[in-house]
CSV table of C-alpha atoms and ligand atoms in Angstrom, one decimal:
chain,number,residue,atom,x,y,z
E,324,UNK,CA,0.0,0.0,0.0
E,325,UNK,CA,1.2,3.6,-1.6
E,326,UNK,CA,1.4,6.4,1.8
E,327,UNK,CA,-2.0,8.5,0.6
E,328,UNK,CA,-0.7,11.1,3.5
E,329,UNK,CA,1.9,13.3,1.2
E,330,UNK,CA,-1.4,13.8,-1.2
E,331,UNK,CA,-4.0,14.8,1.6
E,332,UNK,CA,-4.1,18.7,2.1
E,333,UNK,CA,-4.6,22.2,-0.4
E,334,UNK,CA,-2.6,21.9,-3.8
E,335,UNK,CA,-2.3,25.1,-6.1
E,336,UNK,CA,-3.2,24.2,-9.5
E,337,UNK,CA,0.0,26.5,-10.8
E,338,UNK,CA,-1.0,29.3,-13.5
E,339,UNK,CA,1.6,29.7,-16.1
E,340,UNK,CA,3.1,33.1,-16.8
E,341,UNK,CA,3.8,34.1,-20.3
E,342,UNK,CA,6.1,36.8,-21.5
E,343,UNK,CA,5.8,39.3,-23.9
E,344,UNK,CA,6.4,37.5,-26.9
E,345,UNK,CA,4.3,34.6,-25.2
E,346,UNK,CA,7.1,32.5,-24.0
E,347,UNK,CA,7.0,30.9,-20.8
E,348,UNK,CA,8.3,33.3,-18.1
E,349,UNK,CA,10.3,31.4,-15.9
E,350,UNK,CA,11.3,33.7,-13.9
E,351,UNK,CA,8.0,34.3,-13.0
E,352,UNK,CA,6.8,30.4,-12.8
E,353,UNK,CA,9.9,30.2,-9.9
E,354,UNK,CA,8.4,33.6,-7.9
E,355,UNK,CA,5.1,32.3,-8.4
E,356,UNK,CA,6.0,28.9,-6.5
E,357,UNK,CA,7.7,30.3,-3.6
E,358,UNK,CA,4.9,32.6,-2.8
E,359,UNK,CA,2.5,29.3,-2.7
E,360,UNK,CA,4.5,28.3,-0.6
E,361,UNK,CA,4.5,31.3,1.7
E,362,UNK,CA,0.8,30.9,1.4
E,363,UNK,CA,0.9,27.6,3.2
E,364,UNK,CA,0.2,25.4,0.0
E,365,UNK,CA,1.2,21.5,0.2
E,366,UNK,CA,1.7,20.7,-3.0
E,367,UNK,CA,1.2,22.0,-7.0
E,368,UNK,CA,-0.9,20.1,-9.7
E,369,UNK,CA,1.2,21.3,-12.8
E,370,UNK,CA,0.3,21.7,-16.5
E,371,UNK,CA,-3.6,21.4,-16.0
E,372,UNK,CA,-6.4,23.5,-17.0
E,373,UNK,CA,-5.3,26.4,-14.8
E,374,UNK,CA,-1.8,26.2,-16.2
E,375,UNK,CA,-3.2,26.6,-20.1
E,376,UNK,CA,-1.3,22.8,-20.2
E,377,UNK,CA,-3.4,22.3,-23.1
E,378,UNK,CA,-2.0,25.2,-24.8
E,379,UNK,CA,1.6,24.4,-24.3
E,380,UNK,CA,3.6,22.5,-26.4
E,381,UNK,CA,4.8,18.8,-24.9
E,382,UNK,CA,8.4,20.5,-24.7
E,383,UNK,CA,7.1,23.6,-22.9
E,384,UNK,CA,5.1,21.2,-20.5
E,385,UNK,CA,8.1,19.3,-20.0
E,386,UNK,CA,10.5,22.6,-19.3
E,387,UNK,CA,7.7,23.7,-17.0
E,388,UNK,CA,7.5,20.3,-14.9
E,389,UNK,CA,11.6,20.8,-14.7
E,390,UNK,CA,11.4,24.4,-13.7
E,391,UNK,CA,8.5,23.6,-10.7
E,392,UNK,CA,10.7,20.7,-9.6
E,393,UNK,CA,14.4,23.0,-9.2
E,394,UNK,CA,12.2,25.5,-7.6
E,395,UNK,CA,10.2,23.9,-5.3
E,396,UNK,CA,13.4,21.4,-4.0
E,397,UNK,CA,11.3,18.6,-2.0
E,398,UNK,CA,9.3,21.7,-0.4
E,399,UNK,CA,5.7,20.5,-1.6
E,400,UNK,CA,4.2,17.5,-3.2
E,401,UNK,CA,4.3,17.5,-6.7
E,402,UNK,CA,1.6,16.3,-9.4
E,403,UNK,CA,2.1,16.3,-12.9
E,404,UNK,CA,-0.8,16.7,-15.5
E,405,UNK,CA,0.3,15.1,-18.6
E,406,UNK,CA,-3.3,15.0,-20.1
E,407,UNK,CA,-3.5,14.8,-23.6
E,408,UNK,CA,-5.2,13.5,-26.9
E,409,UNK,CA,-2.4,10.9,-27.8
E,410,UNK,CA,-1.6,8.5,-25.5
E,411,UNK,CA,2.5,8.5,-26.3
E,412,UNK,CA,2.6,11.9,-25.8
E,413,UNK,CA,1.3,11.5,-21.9
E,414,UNK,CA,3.6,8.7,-21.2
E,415,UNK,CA,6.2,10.7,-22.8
E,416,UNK,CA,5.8,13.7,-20.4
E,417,UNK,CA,4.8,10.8,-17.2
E,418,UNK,CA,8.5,9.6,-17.7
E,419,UNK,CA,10.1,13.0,-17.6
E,420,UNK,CA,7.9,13.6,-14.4
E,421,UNK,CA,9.5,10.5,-13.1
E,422,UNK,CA,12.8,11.5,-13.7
E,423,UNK,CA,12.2,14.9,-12.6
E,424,UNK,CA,11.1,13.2,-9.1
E,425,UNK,CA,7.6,13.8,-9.0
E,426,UNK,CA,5.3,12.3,-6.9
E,427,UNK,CA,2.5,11.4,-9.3
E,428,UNK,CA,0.5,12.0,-12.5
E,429,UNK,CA,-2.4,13.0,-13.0
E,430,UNK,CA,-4.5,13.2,-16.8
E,431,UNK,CA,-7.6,14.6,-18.2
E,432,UNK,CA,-9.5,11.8,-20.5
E,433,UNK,CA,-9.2,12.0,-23.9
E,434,UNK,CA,-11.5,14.2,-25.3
E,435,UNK,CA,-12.8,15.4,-28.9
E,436,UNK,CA,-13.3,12.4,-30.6
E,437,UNK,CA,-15.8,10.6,-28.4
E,438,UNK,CA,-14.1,7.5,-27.3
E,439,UNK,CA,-15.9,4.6,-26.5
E,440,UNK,CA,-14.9,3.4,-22.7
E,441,UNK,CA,-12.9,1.1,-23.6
E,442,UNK,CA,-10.5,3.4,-25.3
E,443,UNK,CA,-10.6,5.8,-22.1
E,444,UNK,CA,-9.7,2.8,-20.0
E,445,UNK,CA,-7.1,1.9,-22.3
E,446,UNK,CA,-5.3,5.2,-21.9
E,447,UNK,CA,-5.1,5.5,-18.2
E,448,UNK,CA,-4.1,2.4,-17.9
E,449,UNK,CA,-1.3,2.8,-20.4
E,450,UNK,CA,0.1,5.8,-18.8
E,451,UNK,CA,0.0,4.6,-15.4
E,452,UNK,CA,1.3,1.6,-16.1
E,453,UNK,CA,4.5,3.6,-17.7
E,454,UNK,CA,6.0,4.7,-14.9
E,455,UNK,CA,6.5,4.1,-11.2
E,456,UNK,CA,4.4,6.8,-10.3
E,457,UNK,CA,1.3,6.3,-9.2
E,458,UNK,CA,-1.8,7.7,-11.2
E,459,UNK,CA,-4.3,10.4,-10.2
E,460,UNK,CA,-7.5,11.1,-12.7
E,461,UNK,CA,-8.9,14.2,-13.4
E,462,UNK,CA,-11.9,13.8,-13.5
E,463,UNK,CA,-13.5,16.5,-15.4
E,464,UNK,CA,-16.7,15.9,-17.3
E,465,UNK,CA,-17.3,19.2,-18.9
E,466,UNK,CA,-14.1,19.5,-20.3
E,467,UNK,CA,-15.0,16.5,-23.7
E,468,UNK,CA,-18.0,14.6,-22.2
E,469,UNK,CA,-16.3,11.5,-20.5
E,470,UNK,CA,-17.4,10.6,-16.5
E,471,UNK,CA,-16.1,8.7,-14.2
E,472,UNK,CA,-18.5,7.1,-12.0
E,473,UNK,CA,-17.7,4.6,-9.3
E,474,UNK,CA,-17.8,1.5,-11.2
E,475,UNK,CA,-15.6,2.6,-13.7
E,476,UNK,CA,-13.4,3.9,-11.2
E,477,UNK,CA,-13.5,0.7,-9.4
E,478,UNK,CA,-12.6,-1.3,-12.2
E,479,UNK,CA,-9.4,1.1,-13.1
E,480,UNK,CA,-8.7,1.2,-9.4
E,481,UNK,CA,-8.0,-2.9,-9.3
E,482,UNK,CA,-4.4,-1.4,-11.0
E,483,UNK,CA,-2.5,-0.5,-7.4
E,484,UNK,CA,-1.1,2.3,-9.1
E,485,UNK,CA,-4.3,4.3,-9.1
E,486,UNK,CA,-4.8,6.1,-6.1
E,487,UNK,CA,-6.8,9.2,-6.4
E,488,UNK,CA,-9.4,11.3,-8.2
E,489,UNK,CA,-9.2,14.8,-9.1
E,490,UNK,CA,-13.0,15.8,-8.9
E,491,UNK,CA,-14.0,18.8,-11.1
E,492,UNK,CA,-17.7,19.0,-10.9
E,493,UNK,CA,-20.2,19.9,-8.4
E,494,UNK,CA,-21.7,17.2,-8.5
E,495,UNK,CA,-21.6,16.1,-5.0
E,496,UNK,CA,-22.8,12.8,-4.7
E,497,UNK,CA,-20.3,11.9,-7.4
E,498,UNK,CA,-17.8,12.7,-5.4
E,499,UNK,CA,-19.1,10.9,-2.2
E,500,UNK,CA,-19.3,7.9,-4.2
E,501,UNK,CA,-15.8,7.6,-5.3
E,502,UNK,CA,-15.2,7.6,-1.6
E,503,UNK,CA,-16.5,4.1,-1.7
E,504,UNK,CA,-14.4,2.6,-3.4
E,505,UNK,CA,-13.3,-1.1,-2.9
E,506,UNK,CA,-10.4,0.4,-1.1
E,507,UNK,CA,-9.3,3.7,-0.1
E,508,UNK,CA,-8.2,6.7,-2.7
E,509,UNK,CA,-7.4,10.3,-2.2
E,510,UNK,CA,-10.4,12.4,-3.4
E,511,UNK,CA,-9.9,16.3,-4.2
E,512,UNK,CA,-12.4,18.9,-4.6
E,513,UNK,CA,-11.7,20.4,-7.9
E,514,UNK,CA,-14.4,23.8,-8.2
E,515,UNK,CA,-12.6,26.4,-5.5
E,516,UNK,CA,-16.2,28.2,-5.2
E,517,UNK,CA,-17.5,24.3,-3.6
E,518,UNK,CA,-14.8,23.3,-1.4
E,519,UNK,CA,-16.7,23.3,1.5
E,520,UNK,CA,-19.6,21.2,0.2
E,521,UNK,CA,-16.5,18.6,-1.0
E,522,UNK,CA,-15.5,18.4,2.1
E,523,UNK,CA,-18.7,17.6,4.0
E,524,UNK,CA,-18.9,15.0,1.5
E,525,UNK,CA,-15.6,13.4,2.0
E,526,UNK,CA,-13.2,15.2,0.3
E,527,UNK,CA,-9.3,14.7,1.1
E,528,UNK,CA,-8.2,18.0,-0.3
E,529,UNK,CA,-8.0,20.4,-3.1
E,530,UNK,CA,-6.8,21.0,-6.1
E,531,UNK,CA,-7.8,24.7,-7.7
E,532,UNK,CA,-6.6,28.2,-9.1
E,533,UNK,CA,-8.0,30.4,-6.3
E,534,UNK,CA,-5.3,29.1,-4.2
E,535,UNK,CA,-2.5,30.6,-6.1
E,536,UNK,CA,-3.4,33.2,-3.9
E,537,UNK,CA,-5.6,32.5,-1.4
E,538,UNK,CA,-3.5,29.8,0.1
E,539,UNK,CA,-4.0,30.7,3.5
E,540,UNK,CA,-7.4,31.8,3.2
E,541,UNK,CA,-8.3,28.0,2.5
E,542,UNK,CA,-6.2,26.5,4.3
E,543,UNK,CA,-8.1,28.6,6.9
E,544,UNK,CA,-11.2,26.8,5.8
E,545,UNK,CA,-10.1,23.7,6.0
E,546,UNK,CA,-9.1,24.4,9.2
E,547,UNK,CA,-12.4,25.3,10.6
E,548,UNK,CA,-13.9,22.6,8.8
E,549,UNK,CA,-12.0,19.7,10.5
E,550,UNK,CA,-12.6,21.8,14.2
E,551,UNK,CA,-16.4,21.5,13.8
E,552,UNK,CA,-16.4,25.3,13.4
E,553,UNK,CA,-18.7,24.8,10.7
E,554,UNK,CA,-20.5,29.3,10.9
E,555,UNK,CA,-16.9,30.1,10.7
E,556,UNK,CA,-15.5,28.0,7.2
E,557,UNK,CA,-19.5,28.9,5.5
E,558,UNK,CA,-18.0,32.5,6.6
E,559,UNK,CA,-14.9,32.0,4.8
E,560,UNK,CA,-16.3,30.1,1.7
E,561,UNK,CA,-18.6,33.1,1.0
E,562,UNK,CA,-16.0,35.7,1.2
E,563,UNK,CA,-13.9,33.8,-0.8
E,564,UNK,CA,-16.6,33.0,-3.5
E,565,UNK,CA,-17.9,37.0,-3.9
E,566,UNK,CA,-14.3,37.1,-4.7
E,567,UNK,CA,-14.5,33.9,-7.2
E,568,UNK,CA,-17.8,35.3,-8.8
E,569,UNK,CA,-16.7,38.4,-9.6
E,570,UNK,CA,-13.7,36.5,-11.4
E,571,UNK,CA,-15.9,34.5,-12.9
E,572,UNK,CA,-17.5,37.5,-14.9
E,573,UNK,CA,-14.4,38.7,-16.7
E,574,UNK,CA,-12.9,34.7,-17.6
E,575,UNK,CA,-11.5,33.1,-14.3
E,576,UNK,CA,-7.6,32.8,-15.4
E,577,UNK,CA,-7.6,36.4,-17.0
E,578,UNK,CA,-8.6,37.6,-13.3
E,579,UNK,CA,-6.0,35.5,-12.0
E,580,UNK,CA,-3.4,36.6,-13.9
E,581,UNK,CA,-4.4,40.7,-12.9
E,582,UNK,CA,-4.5,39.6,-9.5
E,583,UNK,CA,-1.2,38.0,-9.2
E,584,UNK,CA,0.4,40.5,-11.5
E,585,UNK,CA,-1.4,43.2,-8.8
E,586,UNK,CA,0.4,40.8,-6.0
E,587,UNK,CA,3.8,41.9,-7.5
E,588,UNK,CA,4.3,38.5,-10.0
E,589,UNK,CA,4.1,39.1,-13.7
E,590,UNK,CA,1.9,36.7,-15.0
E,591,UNK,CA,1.7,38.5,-18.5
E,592,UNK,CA,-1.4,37.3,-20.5
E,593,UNK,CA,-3.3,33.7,-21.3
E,594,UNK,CA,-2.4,32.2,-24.7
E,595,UNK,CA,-4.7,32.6,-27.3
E,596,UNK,CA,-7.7,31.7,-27.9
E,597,UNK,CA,-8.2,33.2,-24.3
E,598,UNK,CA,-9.2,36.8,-24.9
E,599,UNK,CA,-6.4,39.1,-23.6
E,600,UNK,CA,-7.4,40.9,-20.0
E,601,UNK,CA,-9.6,43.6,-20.7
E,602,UNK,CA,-9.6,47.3,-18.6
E,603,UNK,CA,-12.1,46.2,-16.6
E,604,UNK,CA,-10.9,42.9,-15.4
E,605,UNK,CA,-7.7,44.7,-14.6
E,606,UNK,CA,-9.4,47.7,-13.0
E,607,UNK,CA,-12.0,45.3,-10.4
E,608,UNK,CA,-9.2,42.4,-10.2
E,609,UNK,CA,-6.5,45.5,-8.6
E,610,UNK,CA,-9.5,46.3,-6.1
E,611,UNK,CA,-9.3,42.6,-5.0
E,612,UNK,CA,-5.7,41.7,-5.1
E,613,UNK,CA,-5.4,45.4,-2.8
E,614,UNK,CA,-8.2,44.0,-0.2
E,615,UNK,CA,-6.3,40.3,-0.5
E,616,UNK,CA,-3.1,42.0,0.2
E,617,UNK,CA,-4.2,44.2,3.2
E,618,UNK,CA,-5.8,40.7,4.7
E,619,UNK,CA,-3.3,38.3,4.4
H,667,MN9,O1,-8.3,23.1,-11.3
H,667,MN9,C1,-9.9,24.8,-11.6
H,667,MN9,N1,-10.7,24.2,-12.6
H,667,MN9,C2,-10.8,24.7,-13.8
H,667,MN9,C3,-9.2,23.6,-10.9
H,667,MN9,O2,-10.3,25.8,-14.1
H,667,MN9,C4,-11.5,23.9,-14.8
H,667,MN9,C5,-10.7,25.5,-10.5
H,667,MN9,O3,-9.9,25.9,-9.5
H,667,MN9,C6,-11.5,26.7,-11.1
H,667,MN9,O4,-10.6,27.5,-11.8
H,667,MN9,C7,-12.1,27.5,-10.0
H,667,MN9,C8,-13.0,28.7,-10.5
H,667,MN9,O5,-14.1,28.2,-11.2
H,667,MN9,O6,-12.9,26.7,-9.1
Protein backbone atom coordinates (compact mmCIF):
# COMPACT_ATOMS: atom_id res chain seq x y z
CA UNK A 1 0.00 0.00 0.00
CA UNK A 2 1.21 3.62 -1.58
CA UNK A 3 1.43 6.44 1.76
CA UNK A 4 -1.98 8.46 0.64
CA UNK A 5 -0.71 11.10 3.52
CA UNK A 6 1.85 13.28 1.21
CA UNK A 7 -1.39 13.77 -1.17
CA UNK A 8 -3.98 14.85 1.55
CA UNK A 9 -4.10 18.74 2.06
CA UNK A 10 -4.65 22.22 -0.43
CA UNK A 11 -2.58 21.91 -3.76
CA UNK A 12 -2.29 25.08 -6.08
CA UNK A 13 -3.20 24.25 -9.52
CA UNK A 14 -0.04 26.51 -10.80
CA UNK A 15 -1.00 29.30 -13.51
CA UNK A 16 1.57 29.73 -16.15
CA UNK A 17 3.13 33.15 -16.76
CA UNK A 18 3.80 34.06 -20.28
CA UNK A 19 6.11 36.79 -21.50
CA UNK A 20 5.75 39.32 -23.86
CA UNK A 21 6.40 37.49 -26.90
CA UNK A 22 4.34 34.58 -25.20
CA UNK A 23 7.10 32.53 -23.99
CA UNK A 24 6.97 30.93 -20.82
CA UNK A 25 8.27 33.28 -18.05
CA UNK A 26 10.33 31.44 -15.93
CA UNK A 27 11.27 33.73 -13.92
CA UNK A 28 8.01 34.29 -12.97
CA UNK A 29 6.83 30.44 -12.77
CA UNK A 30 9.95 30.18 -9.93
CA UNK A 31 8.45 33.62 -7.91
CA UNK A 32 5.08 32.30 -8.43
CA UNK A 33 6.03 28.87 -6.53
CA UNK A 34 7.66 30.33 -3.56
CA UNK A 35 4.86 32.65 -2.84
CA UNK A 36 2.46 29.33 -2.70
CA UNK A 37 4.53 28.27 -0.60
CA UNK A 38 4.53 31.25 1.71
CA UNK A 39 0.81 30.88 1.43
CA UNK A 40 0.91 27.55 3.18
CA UNK A 41 0.24 25.42 0.00
CA UNK A 42 1.19 21.55 0.22
CA UNK A 43 1.75 20.67 -3.00
CA UNK A 44 1.16 21.97 -6.99
CA UNK A 45 -0.93 20.11 -9.73
CA UNK A 46 1.23 21.35 -12.78
CA UNK A 47 0.27 21.74 -16.54
CA UNK A 48 -3.62 21.44 -15.96
CA UNK A 49 -6.41 23.45 -16.99
CA UNK A 50 -5.32 26.36 -14.78
CA UNK A 51 -1.79 26.18 -16.23
CA UNK A 52 -3.17 26.63 -20.14
CA UNK A 53 -1.33 22.79 -20.24
CA UNK A 54 -3.36 22.28 -23.11
CA UNK A 55 -1.99 25.20 -24.78
CA UNK A 56 1.61 24.42 -24.32
CA UNK A 57 3.58 22.49 -26.41
CA UNK A 58 4.79 18.82 -24.93
CA UNK A 59 8.38 20.48 -24.70
CA UNK A 60 7.06 23.61 -22.92
CA UNK A 61 5.14 21.22 -20.53
CA UNK A 62 8.10 19.26 -19.99
CA UNK A 63 10.48 22.60 -19.35
CA UNK A 64 7.69 23.72 -16.97
CA UNK A 65 7.53 20.34 -14.88
CA UNK A 66 11.58 20.76 -14.71
CA UNK A 67 11.37 24.44 -13.66
CA UNK A 68 8.50 23.57 -10.71
CA UNK A 69 10.66 20.70 -9.55
CA UNK A 70 14.37 22.95 -9.18
CA UNK A 71 12.23 25.50 -7.65
CA UNK A 72 10.24 23.93 -5.31
CA UNK A 73 13.39 21.40 -4.01
CA UNK A 74 11.28 18.65 -1.95
CA UNK A 75 9.32 21.71 -0.37
CA UNK A 76 5.73 20.50 -1.61
CA UNK A 77 4.17 17.45 -3.22
CA UNK A 78 4.27 17.47 -6.65
CA UNK A 79 1.62 16.33 -9.37
CA UNK A 80 2.13 16.27 -12.93
CA UNK A 81 -0.81 16.68 -15.46
CA UNK A 82 0.27 15.13 -18.62
CA UNK A 83 -3.25 15.02 -20.15
CA UNK A 84 -3.53 14.81 -23.61
CA UNK A 85 -5.18 13.53 -26.93
CA UNK A 86 -2.39 10.91 -27.82
CA UNK A 87 -1.64 8.52 -25.47
CA UNK A 88 2.51 8.45 -26.34
CA UNK A 89 2.61 11.91 -25.83
CA UNK A 90 1.28 11.49 -21.91
CA UNK A 91 3.55 8.72 -21.18
CA UNK A 92 6.25 10.69 -22.75
CA UNK A 93 5.77 13.69 -20.43
CA UNK A 94 4.79 10.81 -17.18
CA UNK A 95 8.51 9.61 -17.66
CA UNK A 96 10.05 13.05 -17.61
CA UNK A 97 7.92 13.57 -14.39
CA UNK A 98 9.50 10.47 -13.06
CA UNK A 99 12.80 11.45 -13.67
CA UNK A 100 12.16 14.93 -12.61
CA UNK A 101 11.09 13.22 -9.13
CA UNK A 102 7.57 13.83 -9.01
CA UNK A 103 5.27 12.30 -6.88
CA UNK A 104 2.46 11.37 -9.31
CA UNK A 105 0.52 12.04 -12.50
CA UNK A 106 -2.42 13.02 -13.04
CA UNK A 107 -4.47 13.25 -16.85
CA UNK A 108 -7.55 14.65 -18.23
CA UNK A 109 -9.52 11.77 -20.46
CA UNK A 110 -9.25 11.95 -23.93
CA UNK A 111 -11.53 14.19 -25.26
CA UNK A 112 -12.75 15.37 -28.94
CA UNK A 113 -13.27 12.35 -30.57
CA UNK A 114 -15.76 10.58 -28.37
CA UNK A 115 -14.08 7.54 -27.31
CA UNK A 116 -15.89 4.64 -26.45
CA UNK A 117 -14.89 3.41 -22.74
CA UNK A 118 -12.90 1.07 -23.58
CA UNK A 119 -10.47 3.40 -25.25
CA UNK A 120 -10.56 5.79 -22.10
CA UNK A 121 -9.71 2.79 -19.98
CA UNK A 122 -7.08 1.86 -22.34
CA UNK A 123 -5.31 5.18 -21.91
CA UNK A 124 -5.15 5.54 -18.15
CA UNK A 125 -4.11 2.38 -17.88
CA UNK A 126 -1.34 2.80 -20.41
CA UNK A 127 0.11 5.79 -18.76
CA UNK A 128 -0.04 4.62 -15.37
CA UNK A 129 1.34 1.59 -16.11
CA UNK A 130 4.49 3.58 -17.75
CA UNK A 131 6.01 4.70 -14.94
CA UNK A 132 6.54 4.06 -11.25
CA UNK A 133 4.43 6.76 -10.28
CA UNK A 134 1.26 6.29 -9.15
CA UNK A 135 -1.77 7.65 -11.18
CA UNK A 136 -4.32 10.40 -10.16
CA UNK A 137 -7.47 11.06 -12.71
CA UNK A 138 -8.87 14.20 -13.44
CA UNK A 139 -11.86 13.83 -13.46
CA UNK A 140 -13.50 16.48 -15.44
CA UNK A 141 -16.66 15.87 -17.26
CA UNK A 142 -17.27 19.22 -18.94
CA UNK A 143 -14.08 19.54 -20.32
CA UNK A 144 -15.03 16.51 -23.72
CA UNK A 145 -18.01 14.65 -22.22
CA UNK A 146 -16.33 11.48 -20.52
CA UNK A 147 -17.44 10.64 -16.49
CA UNK A 148 -16.08 8.71 -14.19
CA UNK A 149 -18.49 7.15 -12.04
CA UNK A 150 -17.74 4.63 -9.33
CA UNK A 151 -17.83 1.49 -11.16
CA UNK A 152 -15.59 2.61 -13.72
CA UNK A 153 -13.40 3.94 -11.24
CA UNK A 154 -13.53 0.72 -9.41
CA UNK A 155 -12.57 -1.30 -12.22
CA UNK A 156 -9.41 1.12 -13.09
CA UNK A 157 -8.69 1.21 -9.42
CA UNK A 158 -7.96 -2.90 -9.32
CA UNK A 159 -4.41 -1.45 -11.02
CA UNK A 160 -2.51 -0.54 -7.35
CA UNK A 161 -1.08 2.30 -9.11
CA UNK A 162 -4.30 4.31 -9.14
CA UNK A 163 -4.77 6.06 -6.05
CA UNK A 164 -6.76 9.17 -6.44
CA UNK A 165 -9.38 11.31 -8.21
CA UNK A 166 -9.16 14.80 -9.10
CA UNK A 167 -13.00 15.79 -8.93
CA UNK A 168 -13.99 18.83 -11.13
CA UNK A 169 -17.75 19.01 -10.87
CA UNK A 170 -20.22 19.92 -8.35
CA UNK A 171 -21.74 17.24 -8.48
CA UNK A 172 -21.59 16.13 -5.03
CA UNK A 173 -22.81 12.76 -4.65
CA UNK A 174 -20.27 11.86 -7.40
CA UNK A 175 -17.79 12.73 -5.41
CA UNK A 176 -19.15 10.88 -2.23
CA UNK A 177 -19.30 7.87 -4.24
CA UNK A 178 -15.78 7.65 -5.26
CA UNK A 179 -15.20 7.61 -1.61
CA UNK A 180 -16.52 4.13 -1.68
CA UNK A 181 -14.40 2.63 -3.42
CA UNK A 182 -13.35 -1.09 -2.89
CA UNK A 183 -10.42 0.41 -1.13
CA UNK A 184 -9.25 3.70 -0.07
CA UNK A 185 -8.19 6.73 -2.75
CA UNK A 186 -7.44 10.34 -2.18
CA UNK A 187 -10.36 12.44 -3.40
CA UNK A 188 -9.95 16.33 -4.24
CA UNK A 189 -12.40 18.95 -4.57
CA UNK A 190 -11.74 20.40 -7.86
CA UNK A 191 -14.39 23.75 -8.19
CA UNK A 192 -12.59 26.38 -5.50
CA UNK A 193 -16.19 28.21 -5.19
CA UNK A 194 -17.52 24.27 -3.57
CA UNK A 195 -14.81 23.29 -1.40
CA UNK A 196 -16.68 23.25 1.55
CA UNK A 197 -19.62 21.18 0.15
CA UNK A 198 -16.52 18.61 -1.01
CA UNK A 199 -15.54 18.42 2.11
CA UNK A 200 -18.70 17.55 3.99
CA UNK A 201 -18.88 15.02 1.45
CA UNK A 202 -15.57 13.43 2.04
CA UNK A 203 -13.17 15.22 0.32
CA UNK A 204 -9.28 14.71 1.12
CA UNK A 205 -8.16 17.97 -0.27
CA UNK A 206 -8.01 20.40 -3.05
CA UNK A 207 -6.81 21.04 -6.13
CA UNK A 208 -7.78 24.71 -7.68
CA UNK A 209 -6.55 28.17 -9.05
CA UNK A 210 -7.97 30.37 -6.30
CA UNK A 211 -5.27 29.14 -4.21
CA UNK A 212 -2.54 30.63 -6.07
CA UNK A 213 -3.41 33.23 -3.94
CA UNK A 214 -5.58 32.50 -1.37
CA UNK A 215 -3.48 29.81 0.14
CA UNK A 216 -3.99 30.73 3.51
CA UNK A 217 -7.38 31.80 3.17
CA UNK A 218 -8.28 27.99 2.49
CA UNK A 219 -6.22 26.55 4.34
CA UNK A 220 -8.11 28.57 6.92
CA UNK A 221 -11.21 26.84 5.81
CA UNK A 222 -10.10 23.68 5.99
CA UNK A 223 -9.08 24.39 9.21
CA UNK A 224 -12.45 25.35 10.58
CA UNK A 225 -13.91 22.59 8.83
CA UNK A 226 -11.99 19.70 10.50
CA UNK A 227 -12.60 21.75 14.16
CA UNK A 228 -16.44 21.51 13.78
CA UNK A 229 -16.41 25.27 13.44
CA UNK A 230 -18.70 24.78 10.67
CA UNK A 231 -20.53 29.26 10.89
CA UNK A 232 -16.91 30.08 10.65
CA UNK A 233 -15.45 28.00 7.23
CA UNK A 234 -19.46 28.95 5.48
CA UNK A 235 -18.00 32.46 6.57
CA UNK A 236 -14.93 32.04 4.81
CA UNK A 237 -16.32 30.05 1.72
CA UNK A 238 -18.59 33.07 1.01
CA UNK A 239 -16.01 35.65 1.21
CA UNK A 240 -13.89 33.84 -0.81
CA UNK A 241 -16.57 33.04 -3.51
CA UNK A 242 -17.93 37.05 -3.94
CA UNK A 243 -14.34 37.07 -4.73
CA UNK A 244 -14.47 33.88 -7.20
CA UNK A 245 -17.84 35.29 -8.77
CA UNK A 246 -16.67 38.42 -9.56
CA UNK A 247 -13.71 36.45 -11.39
CA UNK A 248 -15.91 34.50 -12.91
CA UNK A 249 -17.48 37.49 -14.86
CA UNK A 250 -14.41 38.70 -16.74
CA UNK A 251 -12.88 34.73 -17.63
CA UNK A 252 -11.50 33.07 -14.35
CA UNK A 253 -7.56 32.84 -15.35
CA UNK A 254 -7.63 36.39 -16.99
CA UNK A 255 -8.56 37.60 -13.34
CA UNK A 256 -6.04 35.47 -11.98
CA UNK A 257 -3.43 36.58 -13.92
CA UNK A 258 -4.42 40.70 -12.88
CA UNK A 259 -4.46 39.55 -9.45
CA UNK A 260 -1.17 38.05 -9.25
CA UNK A 261 0.39 40.55 -11.47
CA UNK A 262 -1.41 43.21 -8.77
CA UNK A 263 0.42 40.75 -6.04
CA UNK A 264 3.82 41.88 -7.50
CA UNK A 265 4.28 38.46 -10.03
CA UNK A 266 4.08 39.09 -13.68
CA UNK A 267 1.94 36.67 -15.02
CA UNK A 268 1.68 38.49 -18.48
CA UNK A 269 -1.40 37.26 -20.53
CA UNK A 270 -3.33 33.69 -21.28
CA UNK A 271 -2.41 32.17 -24.68
CA UNK A 272 -4.72 32.62 -27.32
CA UNK A 273 -7.68 31.72 -27.90
CA UNK A 274 -8.24 33.22 -24.33
CA UNK A 275 -9.23 36.77 -24.89
CA UNK A 276 -6.37 39.13 -23.65
CA UNK A 277 -7.39 40.88 -20.02
CA UNK A 278 -9.57 43.60 -20.70
CA UNK A 279 -9.59 47.31 -18.56
CA UNK A 280 -12.14 46.21 -16.60
CA UNK A 281 -10.90 42.86 -15.43
CA UNK A 282 -7.69 44.74 -14.56
CA UNK A 283 -9.37 47.66 -12.95
CA UNK A 284 -11.99 45.28 -10.43
CA UNK A 285 -9.15 42.36 -10.17
CA UNK A 286 -6.51 45.49 -8.60
CA UNK A 287 -9.53 46.34 -6.11
CA UNK A 288 -9.32 42.56 -4.95
CA UNK A 289 -5.72 41.72 -5.06
CA UNK A 290 -5.43 45.43 -2.80
CA UNK A 291 -8.20 43.97 -0.22
CA UNK A 292 -6.31 40.33 -0.49
CA UNK A 293 -3.06 42.00 0.18
CA UNK A 294 -4.18 44.16 3.21
CA UNK A 295 -5.81 40.75 4.66
CA UNK A 296 -3.35 38.26 4.41
O1 LIG B 1 -8.29 23.08 -11.31
C1 LIG B 1 -9.90 24.75 -11.56
N1 LIG B 1 -10.68 24.19 -12.61
C2 LIG B 1 -10.76 24.70 -13.80
C3 LIG B 1 -9.20 23.65 -10.87
O2 LIG B 1 -10.29 25.76 -14.09
C4 LIG B 1 -11.50 23.93 -14.80
C5 LIG B 1 -10.73 25.50 -10.51
O3 LIG B 1 -9.85 25.90 -9.52
C6 LIG B 1 -11.49 26.70 -11.07
O4 LIG B 1 -10.62 27.53 -11.79
C7 LIG B 1 -12.12 27.54 -9.98
C8 LIG B 1 -12.96 28.68 -10.54
O5 LIG B 1 -14.11 28.17 -11.18
O6 LIG B 1 -12.87 26.75 -9.14
Amino acid sequence: MRDLNKFRGLFSALLTPFNKDNSVNFEALKKLVEFNLENEIDGFYVGGSTGEGLLLTNEERKAVFKCVAEATNGRATLIAHVGTLHTDAAIDMAKCAESLGYDAVSAVAPYYYGFPLAAVTGYYQDIANSTSLPMIIYNFPNSGGFSLTKDIANELFKNEKFIGIKHTSNDMFALQQFKQLDREIVVYNGFDETLLSGLAMGADGAIGSTYNFMGKKFKQIMRDFKAGNIDKAIKGQNEADEIISEMIKYGVFQSEKAILTEMGIDMGECRRPFLPISDECRESMKKIAEKLMNKQ
